């Protein structure tokens, strides 16, 4: 007799799907068996539904402060919204505030998460100032189990690493057996283009994409490519938005480089026409939304395996924060709320519309992030011995994304009014129901900190 049995659902993994019962005891999957063969003290009826490994959102911003703005979600808001999305683990960045070290930033984030987490969580470290101490800092973060490190090539002196600094950090991350995440945009060109707009007194939100043209991203990606070749550092280029990504992935494959790529739902589902809409400032993010041609190329890369991850890049500001400086792109906070809409958009636009198989979906949002973060197969898999992090999806339910029905702290969603098909109905975190029949029943003490302590096997994912 198990504590809990999920019965009658179609279990989907990155490799296969089949109808199975899942037997859970003490938060761990103990058995997978033919339908209606397992008995539990409790049961969840998943007949007609899909049973997927809990999703891992590995690109989330929590209390990010740049300039005059700070994102609005508390940790409990983030993890509650994640639970509704079927994300049973999230990895925000421990980005240092002004005058804070990466280690202090990590400690502060850990404190903010205690008893405030509806789902499991870890934190990426972040180096914003390679002042010669980066090797030591990366080593100290690794001692705490933090081996995924973010570096920004943009955002002024507060966050930006120049190429030399980035190289130092990548060397250190390689030495610690870690993985680097890079925001790849060319700061010098962006700065010149912004200055040009300032000189013309033309700085409203609609110029944002003109100041971040695709070439700024492609050049930076090639820089990262060369640094990966030189340092051997396993690296994820985050939030890729351009078709130029394809050539970089092909070149990396040819040379066997551990270069991986993430994209986000806003690049897959929205285009730069939004910058010409009313409230266009609500879509300001970096890189910016692109044209349909770029969007189509991203979908092709998702299908053919060139892109390895889809994460939200959740960065929640309010409409007021976005609106306040809508006439000055240098001051509009960059980033879009999306932790709650990420998976459902990919499922609906990708799987339901026939572009992605269900197995590929699982790979993108659960299995690959678990592997790169050293959590696989404890997470990202439905297998005996794995954490019972499960998402039970009603694949036929069509609903509409509406601001007021979502649970993020931002008061808007960039996807407002979009109709989507597929909804996470029940979500288990280590066997504990957090969402049941679309209602929150978990508490903020369910979530646990997950360290990245196992070896990761980069060549296994996406780089065959
Ligand atoms: O515009 C974005 N993406 N804001 C969030 C911070 C980042 O660059 O990931
Ligand atoms: Zn970024
Ligand atoms: Zn981000």
Short mmCIF file of C-alpha atoms in Angstrom, two decimals, residues 3-463:
data_model
loop_
_atom_site.label_atom_id
_atom_site.label_comp_id
_atom_site.label_asym_id
_atom_site.label_seq_id
_atom_site.Cartn_x
_atom_site.Cartn_y
_atom_site.Cartn_z
CA UNK A 3 0.81 6.73 0.53
CA UNK A 4 -0.58 7.98 -2.74
CA UNK A 5 -1.28 6.50 -6.15
CA UNK A 6 -1.81 8.52 -9.31
CA UNK A 7 -4.02 6.24 -11.36
CA UNK A 8 -5.01 5.90 -14.98
CA UNK A 9 -2.95 8.74 -16.47
CA UNK A 10 -0.67 8.75 -19.48
CA UNK A 11 2.83 9.12 -18.09
CA UNK A 12 5.14 11.13 -20.33
CA UNK A 13 8.90 11.16 -20.07
CA UNK A 14 11.54 12.59 -22.39
CA UNK A 15 11.83 9.12 -23.97
CA UNK A 16 8.36 7.61 -24.09
CA UNK A 17 4.74 7.71 -22.99
CA UNK A 18 2.49 4.99 -21.64
CA UNK A 19 -0.54 4.53 -19.42
CA UNK A 20 0.66 3.74 -15.92
CA UNK A 21 -0.09 4.03 -12.25
CA UNK A 22 2.48 5.88 -10.14
CA UNK A 23 2.93 4.68 -6.56
CA UNK A 24 4.33 7.23 -4.11
CA UNK A 25 5.51 6.81 -0.53
CA UNK A 26 7.41 9.35 1.59
CA UNK A 27 7.55 11.79 -1.31
CA UNK A 28 9.38 9.39 -3.61
CA UNK A 29 8.16 7.43 -6.63
CA UNK A 30 8.28 3.79 -5.49
CA UNK A 31 6.51 1.99 -8.33
CA UNK A 32 5.33 2.38 -11.91
CA UNK A 33 2.83 -0.26 -12.94
CA UNK A 34 0.00 -1.11 -15.31
CA UNK A 35 -3.16 1.00 -14.88
CA UNK A 36 -5.37 0.17 -11.90
CA UNK A 37 -2.90 -2.23 -10.32
CA UNK A 38 -1.51 -0.14 -7.44
CA UNK A 39 -3.25 0.64 -4.19
CA UNK A 40 -2.79 3.75 -2.13
CA UNK A 41 -4.11 5.31 1.05
CA UNK A 42 -4.95 8.25 -1.19
CA UNK A 43 -5.49 8.31 -4.92
CA UNK A 44 -5.45 10.96 -7.60
CA UNK A 45 -7.53 10.01 -10.62
CA UNK A 46 -5.60 11.02 -13.75
CA UNK A 47 -7.82 9.23 -16.26
CA UNK A 48 -7.82 11.19 -19.53
CA UNK A 49 -4.95 13.32 -18.28
CA UNK A 50 -1.19 13.49 -18.82
CA UNK A 51 1.23 12.86 -15.97
CA UNK A 52 4.51 14.72 -16.46
CA UNK A 53 7.61 15.24 -14.33
CA UNK A 54 7.41 18.56 -12.46
CA UNK A 55 8.75 21.40 -14.56
CA UNK A 56 11.90 23.29 -13.61
CA UNK A 57 11.93 27.00 -14.34
CA UNK A 58 15.64 27.76 -14.36
CA UNK A 59 15.46 31.45 -15.28
CA UNK A 60 13.58 33.53 -12.72
CA UNK A 61 14.27 36.96 -11.24
CA UNK A 62 13.46 37.60 -7.60
CA UNK A 63 13.87 41.09 -6.14
CA UNK A 64 16.03 42.21 -9.04
CA UNK A 65 17.04 45.84 -8.61
CA UNK A 66 18.34 47.73 -11.60
CA UNK A 67 18.26 51.52 -11.53
CA UNK A 68 15.24 52.88 -9.69
CA UNK A 69 13.14 49.72 -9.98
CA UNK A 70 12.90 46.45 -8.08
CA UNK A 71 10.78 43.52 -9.23
CA UNK A 72 7.67 43.12 -7.12
CA UNK A 73 7.28 39.42 -6.35
CA UNK A 74 7.99 38.12 -2.88
CA UNK A 75 9.41 34.61 -2.83
CA UNK A 76 6.00 33.25 -1.86
CA UNK A 77 4.42 35.00 -4.88
CA UNK A 78 6.98 33.48 -7.22
CA UNK A 79 6.64 29.96 -5.92
CA UNK A 80 2.84 30.12 -5.74
CA UNK A 81 2.67 31.24 -9.36
CA UNK A 82 5.21 28.54 -10.24
CA UNK A 83 3.00 25.91 -8.62
CA UNK A 84 0.03 26.97 -10.75
CA UNK A 85 2.34 26.64 -13.77
CA UNK A 86 3.36 23.10 -12.84
CA UNK A 87 6.90 24.23 -12.04
CA UNK A 88 7.84 22.21 -8.99
CA UNK A 89 11.36 23.63 -8.83
CA UNK A 90 12.54 27.15 -9.63
CA UNK A 91 16.00 28.63 -9.87
CA UNK A 92 16.07 32.40 -9.40
CA UNK A 93 19.35 34.30 -9.68
CA UNK A 94 21.12 35.53 -6.57
CA UNK A 95 22.11 38.79 -8.27
CA UNK A 96 24.02 41.04 -5.88
CA UNK A 97 22.44 44.37 -5.03
CA UNK A 98 24.55 47.50 -5.05
CA UNK A 99 27.38 47.05 -2.50
CA UNK A 100 26.58 43.37 -1.97
CA UNK A 101 28.86 40.42 -2.73
CA UNK A 102 27.66 37.33 -4.62
CA UNK A 103 27.93 35.31 -1.40
CA UNK A 104 25.89 37.82 0.56
CA UNK A 105 23.33 37.89 -2.24
CA UNK A 106 23.04 34.12 -2.07
CA UNK A 107 22.59 34.17 1.69
CA UNK A 108 19.95 36.91 1.45
CA UNK A 109 17.99 34.92 -1.13
CA UNK A 110 18.15 31.78 1.02
CA UNK A 111 16.72 33.69 3.97
CA UNK A 112 13.94 35.18 1.85
CA UNK A 113 12.93 31.70 0.71
CA UNK A 114 12.67 30.03 4.11
CA UNK A 115 9.06 29.12 4.87
CA UNK A 116 8.05 31.13 1.79
CA UNK A 117 8.25 28.43 -0.84
CA UNK A 118 5.34 26.48 -2.26
CA UNK A 119 7.76 24.57 -4.51
CA UNK A 120 11.39 23.48 -4.37
CA UNK A 121 14.09 25.97 -5.26
CA UNK A 122 17.77 26.60 -5.77
CA UNK A 123 19.65 29.74 -6.74
CA UNK A 124 22.13 30.50 -9.47
CA UNK A 125 25.08 32.55 -8.35
CA UNK A 126 25.89 35.75 -10.18
CA UNK A 127 29.21 37.52 -10.66
CA UNK A 128 28.88 41.19 -11.55
CA UNK A 129 32.37 42.44 -10.91
CA UNK A 130 35.33 40.26 -11.77
CA UNK A 131 37.79 42.26 -9.73
CA UNK A 132 40.32 39.47 -9.47
CA UNK A 133 38.37 37.65 -6.77
CA UNK A 134 36.07 35.73 -9.12
CA UNK A 135 37.91 32.38 -8.84
CA UNK A 136 37.67 32.56 -5.06
CA UNK A 137 34.00 33.60 -5.16
CA UNK A 138 33.07 30.89 -7.64
CA UNK A 139 34.85 28.33 -5.43
CA UNK A 140 33.02 29.53 -2.31
CA UNK A 141 29.67 29.39 -4.10
CA UNK A 142 30.51 25.86 -5.26
CA UNK A 143 31.21 24.87 -1.64
CA UNK A 144 27.62 25.85 -0.94
CA UNK A 145 26.43 23.70 -3.83
CA UNK A 146 25.96 26.64 -6.21
CA UNK A 147 27.66 25.75 -9.45
CA UNK A 148 25.56 27.59 -12.01
CA UNK A 149 26.80 31.14 -12.41
CA UNK A 150 25.22 34.02 -14.33
CA UNK A 151 27.13 36.73 -16.15
CA UNK A 152 25.64 39.74 -17.93
CA UNK A 153 27.32 41.33 -20.95
CA UNK A 154 24.99 44.37 -20.58
CA UNK A 155 23.24 46.59 -18.01
CA UNK A 156 25.91 49.18 -17.30
CA UNK A 157 28.58 49.05 -14.69
CA UNK A 158 26.39 47.56 -12.01
CA UNK A 159 25.89 44.19 -13.65
CA UNK A 160 28.01 44.04 -16.79
CA UNK A 161 31.12 41.91 -17.15
CA UNK A 162 33.45 42.96 -19.97
CA UNK A 163 34.88 40.21 -22.18
CA UNK A 164 38.01 39.88 -20.07
CA UNK A 165 36.03 39.61 -16.87
CA UNK A 166 33.65 37.12 -18.44
CA UNK A 167 36.60 35.00 -19.52
CA UNK A 168 37.98 35.00 -15.95
CA UNK A 169 34.65 33.87 -14.55
CA UNK A 170 34.27 31.15 -17.17
CA UNK A 171 37.71 29.79 -16.31
CA UNK A 172 36.76 29.67 -12.65
CA UNK A 173 33.42 28.00 -13.38
CA UNK A 174 35.20 25.38 -15.51
CA UNK A 175 37.59 24.65 -12.63
CA UNK A 176 34.63 24.09 -10.28
CA UNK A 177 32.82 21.76 -12.70
CA UNK A 178 30.01 24.30 -13.02
CA UNK A 179 27.93 25.82 -15.75
CA UNK A 180 27.84 29.43 -16.91
CA UNK A 181 24.69 31.28 -17.96
CA UNK A 182 25.30 34.31 -20.14
CA UNK A 183 23.10 37.22 -21.15
CA UNK A 184 24.66 37.79 -24.57
CA UNK A 185 24.17 41.24 -26.04
CA UNK A 186 26.85 43.63 -27.24
CA UNK A 187 26.90 46.53 -24.84
CA UNK A 188 29.06 48.88 -26.93
CA UNK A 189 26.73 48.90 -29.92
CA UNK A 190 23.60 49.14 -27.79
CA UNK A 191 25.09 52.08 -25.89
CA UNK A 192 25.92 53.92 -29.15
CA UNK A 193 22.45 53.31 -30.55
CA UNK A 194 20.80 54.50 -27.35
CA UNK A 195 22.99 57.61 -27.34
CA UNK A 196 21.92 58.32 -30.90
CA UNK A 197 18.26 58.20 -29.88
CA UNK A 198 18.95 60.44 -26.90
CA UNK A 199 20.66 62.97 -29.20
CA UNK A 200 17.57 62.92 -31.43
CA UNK A 201 15.35 63.36 -28.41
CA UNK A 202 13.55 60.20 -29.46
CA UNK A 203 13.58 57.83 -26.53
CA UNK A 204 10.06 56.53 -26.10
CA UNK A 205 9.56 52.78 -25.64
CA UNK A 206 8.98 52.13 -29.35
CA UNK A 207 12.68 52.70 -30.13
CA UNK A 208 13.73 49.87 -27.81
CA UNK A 209 14.08 47.21 -30.56
CA UNK A 210 16.01 49.65 -32.79
CA UNK A 211 18.57 50.10 -30.06
CA UNK A 212 18.98 46.33 -29.62
CA UNK A 213 19.04 45.02 -33.22
CA UNK A 214 19.67 41.30 -33.82
CA UNK A 215 23.32 41.93 -34.66
CA UNK A 216 23.99 43.01 -31.07
CA UNK A 217 22.90 39.60 -29.89
CA UNK A 218 24.66 37.64 -32.61
CA UNK A 219 28.01 39.35 -32.07
CA UNK A 220 27.85 38.71 -28.35
CA UNK A 221 26.91 35.08 -28.92
CA UNK A 222 29.98 34.58 -31.12
CA UNK A 223 32.11 36.10 -28.36
CA UNK A 224 30.63 33.58 -25.95
CA UNK A 225 31.25 30.84 -28.51
CA UNK A 226 34.96 31.71 -28.70
CA UNK A 227 35.24 31.90 -24.92
CA UNK A 228 33.62 28.48 -24.59
CA UNK A 229 36.08 27.15 -27.16
CA UNK A 230 38.95 28.61 -25.18
CA UNK A 231 37.91 27.82 -21.62
CA UNK A 232 35.87 24.66 -22.21
CA UNK A 233 33.24 26.12 -19.88
CA UNK A 234 29.79 24.51 -20.22
CA UNK A 235 27.69 27.53 -21.04
CA UNK A 236 24.05 28.34 -21.62
CA UNK A 237 23.23 31.38 -23.72
CA UNK A 238 20.02 32.52 -22.08
CA UNK A 239 16.97 34.06 -23.72
CA UNK A 240 18.10 33.61 -27.32
CA UNK A 241 15.82 35.56 -29.63
CA UNK A 242 17.41 35.58 -33.09
CA UNK A 243 17.69 33.28 -36.07
CA UNK A 244 21.48 33.81 -35.98
CA UNK A 245 21.52 31.39 -33.03
CA UNK A 246 21.25 28.50 -35.49
CA UNK A 247 24.70 29.01 -37.01
CA UNK A 248 26.29 29.26 -33.60
CA UNK A 249 24.69 26.02 -32.46
CA UNK A 250 25.82 24.29 -35.64
CA UNK A 251 29.39 25.55 -35.21
CA UNK A 252 29.38 24.43 -31.57
CA UNK A 253 28.14 20.99 -32.56
CA UNK A 254 30.80 20.69 -35.22
CA UNK A 255 33.51 21.47 -32.70
CA UNK A 256 31.94 19.51 -29.87
CA UNK A 257 31.66 22.56 -27.63
CA UNK A 258 29.49 22.48 -24.52
CA UNK A 259 27.38 25.43 -25.65
CA UNK A 260 23.66 25.24 -24.92
CA UNK A 261 20.78 27.58 -25.64
CA UNK A 262 17.65 28.72 -23.84
CA UNK A 263 14.71 30.68 -25.21
CA UNK A 264 11.55 32.01 -23.59
CA UNK A 265 7.83 32.02 -24.40
CA UNK A 266 7.71 35.74 -25.16
CA UNK A 267 10.08 35.25 -28.09
CA UNK A 268 8.00 32.31 -29.29
CA UNK A 269 4.56 33.86 -28.89
CA UNK A 270 4.92 37.64 -29.27
CA UNK A 271 6.54 39.84 -31.92
CA UNK A 272 8.04 43.31 -32.06
CA UNK A 273 4.75 44.70 -33.36
CA UNK A 274 3.87 45.01 -29.65
CA UNK A 275 6.21 48.00 -29.41
CA UNK A 276 3.80 49.86 -31.64
CA UNK A 277 0.76 49.01 -29.58
CA UNK A 278 -0.80 50.99 -26.78
CA UNK A 279 1.11 50.07 -23.58
CA UNK A 280 4.09 49.04 -25.70
CA UNK A 281 6.33 49.79 -22.72
CA UNK A 282 4.93 46.68 -21.03
CA UNK A 283 6.86 44.61 -23.58
CA UNK A 284 10.27 46.18 -23.02
CA UNK A 285 12.72 43.37 -22.32
CA UNK A 286 16.24 42.55 -23.38
CA UNK A 287 16.79 41.16 -25.90
CA UNK A 288 13.63 42.74 -27.32
CA UNK A 289 10.79 40.90 -29.01
CA UNK A 290 11.70 40.18 -32.63
CA UNK A 291 10.04 39.82 -36.03
CA UNK A 292 8.05 36.80 -37.19
CA UNK A 293 11.07 35.51 -39.14
CA UNK A 294 13.13 35.25 -35.98
CA UNK A 295 10.21 33.71 -34.15
CA UNK A 296 9.77 31.05 -36.81
CA UNK A 297 13.50 30.24 -36.67
CA UNK A 298 13.27 29.77 -32.89
CA UNK A 299 10.43 27.29 -33.31
CA UNK A 300 12.50 25.37 -35.85
CA UNK A 301 15.41 25.26 -33.42
CA UNK A 302 13.12 23.98 -30.67
CA UNK A 303 11.93 21.18 -32.91
CA UNK A 304 15.34 20.15 -34.24
CA UNK A 305 17.02 20.17 -30.82
CA UNK A 306 19.22 23.26 -31.34
CA UNK A 307 17.53 24.96 -28.39
CA UNK A 308 17.83 23.01 -25.16
CA UNK A 309 15.66 24.85 -22.64
CA UNK A 310 12.54 27.00 -22.42
CA UNK A 311 12.37 29.06 -19.24
CA UNK A 312 10.28 32.07 -18.31
CA UNK A 313 12.91 34.79 -17.61
CA UNK A 314 10.22 35.97 -15.21
CA UNK A 315 10.93 39.54 -14.22
CA UNK A 316 7.85 41.04 -12.64
CA UNK A 317 7.31 44.77 -12.69
CA UNK A 318 3.96 46.53 -12.42
CA UNK A 319 2.21 48.51 -15.15
CA UNK A 320 2.98 51.63 -13.12
CA UNK A 321 6.70 50.86 -12.98
CA UNK A 322 6.68 50.24 -16.72
CA UNK A 323 4.61 53.34 -17.47
CA UNK A 324 6.48 55.80 -15.26
CA UNK A 325 9.31 56.35 -17.75
CA UNK A 326 7.67 55.16 -20.94
CA UNK A 327 9.17 58.14 -22.77
CA UNK A 328 12.69 57.27 -21.72
CA UNK A 329 13.94 53.84 -22.77
CA UNK A 330 17.02 54.29 -20.67
CA UNK A 331 14.81 54.13 -17.58
CA UNK A 332 12.04 51.66 -18.43
CA UNK A 333 12.73 48.52 -16.39
CA UNK A 334 13.53 45.58 -18.66
CA UNK A 335 11.74 42.29 -18.26
CA UNK A 336 8.37 40.58 -18.45
CA UNK A 337 6.32 38.60 -15.93
CA UNK A 338 5.94 35.01 -17.13
CA UNK A 339 6.59 32.36 -14.49
CA UNK A 340 2.93 31.29 -14.48
CA UNK A 341 2.33 31.35 -18.23
CA UNK A 342 5.60 29.80 -19.46
CA UNK A 343 4.75 26.11 -19.60
CA UNK A 344 1.15 26.43 -20.65
CA UNK A 345 2.14 28.65 -23.59
CA UNK A 346 4.77 26.18 -24.75
CA UNK A 347 2.36 23.29 -24.35
CA UNK A 348 -0.45 25.05 -26.15
CA UNK A 349 1.52 26.69 -28.96
CA UNK A 350 4.01 23.84 -29.27
CA UNK A 351 2.36 20.54 -28.41
CA UNK A 352 -1.32 21.24 -29.04
CA UNK A 353 -0.57 22.98 -32.33
CA UNK A 354 1.52 19.99 -33.40
CA UNK A 355 4.97 21.57 -33.53
CA UNK A 356 6.48 19.68 -30.57
CA UNK A 357 6.02 16.12 -29.40
CA UNK A 358 4.98 15.66 -25.79
CA UNK A 359 8.33 13.96 -25.11
CA UNK A 360 10.24 16.95 -26.50
CA UNK A 361 8.14 19.25 -24.34
CA UNK A 362 9.14 17.28 -21.24
CA UNK A 363 12.77 17.38 -22.30
CA UNK A 364 12.71 21.19 -22.70
CA UNK A 365 10.96 22.10 -19.46
CA UNK A 366 11.91 19.31 -17.08
CA UNK A 367 14.56 16.81 -18.11
CA UNK A 368 17.18 19.10 -19.65
CA UNK A 369 17.13 21.67 -16.83
CA UNK A 370 17.36 18.84 -14.28
CA UNK A 371 20.38 17.44 -16.08
CA UNK A 372 22.27 20.70 -16.41
CA UNK A 373 21.59 21.60 -12.78
CA UNK A 374 22.80 18.24 -11.55
CA UNK A 375 19.36 17.23 -10.27
CA UNK A 376 18.65 14.39 -12.70
CA UNK A 377 17.16 11.80 -12.24
CA UNK A 378 15.99 12.88 -8.81
CA UNK A 379 14.08 15.57 -10.68
CA UNK A 380 13.08 15.86 -14.34
CA UNK A 381 12.11 12.20 -14.59
CA UNK A 382 9.29 9.85 -13.68
CA UNK A 383 11.23 6.87 -12.49
CA UNK A 384 11.41 4.72 -9.39
CA UNK A 385 13.50 6.56 -6.80
CA UNK A 386 12.80 10.03 -8.20
CA UNK A 387 11.14 12.79 -6.19
CA UNK A 388 7.39 12.56 -6.73
CA UNK A 389 7.22 15.96 -8.43
CA UNK A 390 4.32 15.46 -10.81
CA UNK A 391 2.14 17.67 -12.97
CA UNK A 392 -1.21 16.29 -14.03
CA UNK A 393 -2.37 18.11 -17.13
CA UNK A 394 -5.80 18.21 -18.68
CA UNK A 395 -4.65 18.42 -22.29
CA UNK A 396 -8.03 19.36 -23.74
CA UNK A 397 -9.08 22.20 -21.46
CA UNK A 398 -9.12 25.52 -23.30
CA UNK A 399 -8.94 28.70 -21.26
CA UNK A 400 -7.90 32.29 -21.54
CA UNK A 401 -4.90 33.97 -19.89
CA UNK A 402 -6.35 36.90 -17.95
CA UNK A 403 -4.43 39.32 -15.73
CA UNK A 404 -6.80 39.06 -12.83
CA UNK A 405 -6.83 35.27 -12.73
CA UNK A 406 -3.09 34.81 -12.52
CA UNK A 407 -1.11 34.75 -9.29
CA UNK A 408 2.07 36.70 -10.03
CA UNK A 409 2.56 39.98 -8.17
CA UNK A 410 2.64 42.01 -11.41
CA UNK A 411 -0.73 43.43 -12.30
CA UNK A 412 -0.47 42.44 -15.96
CA UNK A 413 0.50 39.62 -18.26
CA UNK A 414 1.98 40.32 -21.69
CA UNK A 415 -0.19 37.44 -22.92
CA UNK A 416 -3.48 38.87 -21.70
CA UNK A 417 -6.47 37.45 -23.54
CA UNK A 418 -4.53 34.67 -25.26
CA UNK A 419 -6.47 31.45 -25.53
CA UNK A 420 -4.49 28.37 -24.53
CA UNK A 421 -5.23 24.67 -24.43
CA UNK A 422 -3.91 22.45 -21.66
CA UNK A 423 -3.91 23.23 -17.96
CA UNK A 424 -1.99 21.83 -14.97
CA UNK A 425 -4.86 20.57 -12.79
CA UNK A 426 -2.97 18.89 -10.00
CA UNK A 427 0.62 19.48 -8.98
CA UNK A 428 2.58 17.38 -6.49
CA UNK A 429 5.85 18.48 -4.91
CA UNK A 430 7.61 15.42 -3.47
CA UNK A 431 4.22 13.73 -3.22
CA UNK A 432 2.54 16.66 -1.52
CA UNK A 433 -0.42 18.10 -3.44
CA UNK A 434 0.19 21.83 -3.80
CA UNK A 435 -2.38 22.43 -6.50
CA UNK A 436 -5.50 20.29 -6.59
CA UNK A 437 -8.10 20.73 -9.28
CA UNK A 438 -6.67 24.18 -10.09
CA UNK A 439 -6.84 25.36 -6.46
CA UNK A 440 -3.93 26.09 -4.19
CA UNK A 441 -3.93 23.67 -1.27
CA UNK A 442 -0.22 23.65 -0.42
CA UNK A 443 1.50 25.84 2.13
CA UNK A 444 4.62 27.97 1.83
CA UNK A 445 6.54 25.50 3.93
CA UNK A 446 6.36 22.74 1.32
CA UNK A 447 9.29 23.96 -0.77
CA UNK A 448 12.82 22.80 0.03
CA UNK A 449 16.19 24.08 -1.05
CA UNK A 450 17.82 21.77 -3.58
CA UNK A 451 21.57 21.92 -3.90
CA UNK A 452 23.38 21.08 -7.07
CA UNK A 453 25.59 18.38 -5.76
CA UNK A 454 25.54 15.57 -8.31
CA UNK A 455 27.72 15.45 -11.41
CA UNK A 456 26.24 16.82 -14.54
CA UNK A 457 26.71 15.24 -17.88
CA UNK A 458 26.58 18.03 -20.41
CA UNK A 459 27.31 15.96 -23.53
CA UNK A 460 24.14 13.98 -22.79
CA UNK A 461 21.90 16.88 -23.51
CA UNK A 462 21.47 18.49 -26.84
CA UNK A 463 25.05 18.06 -27.97
#
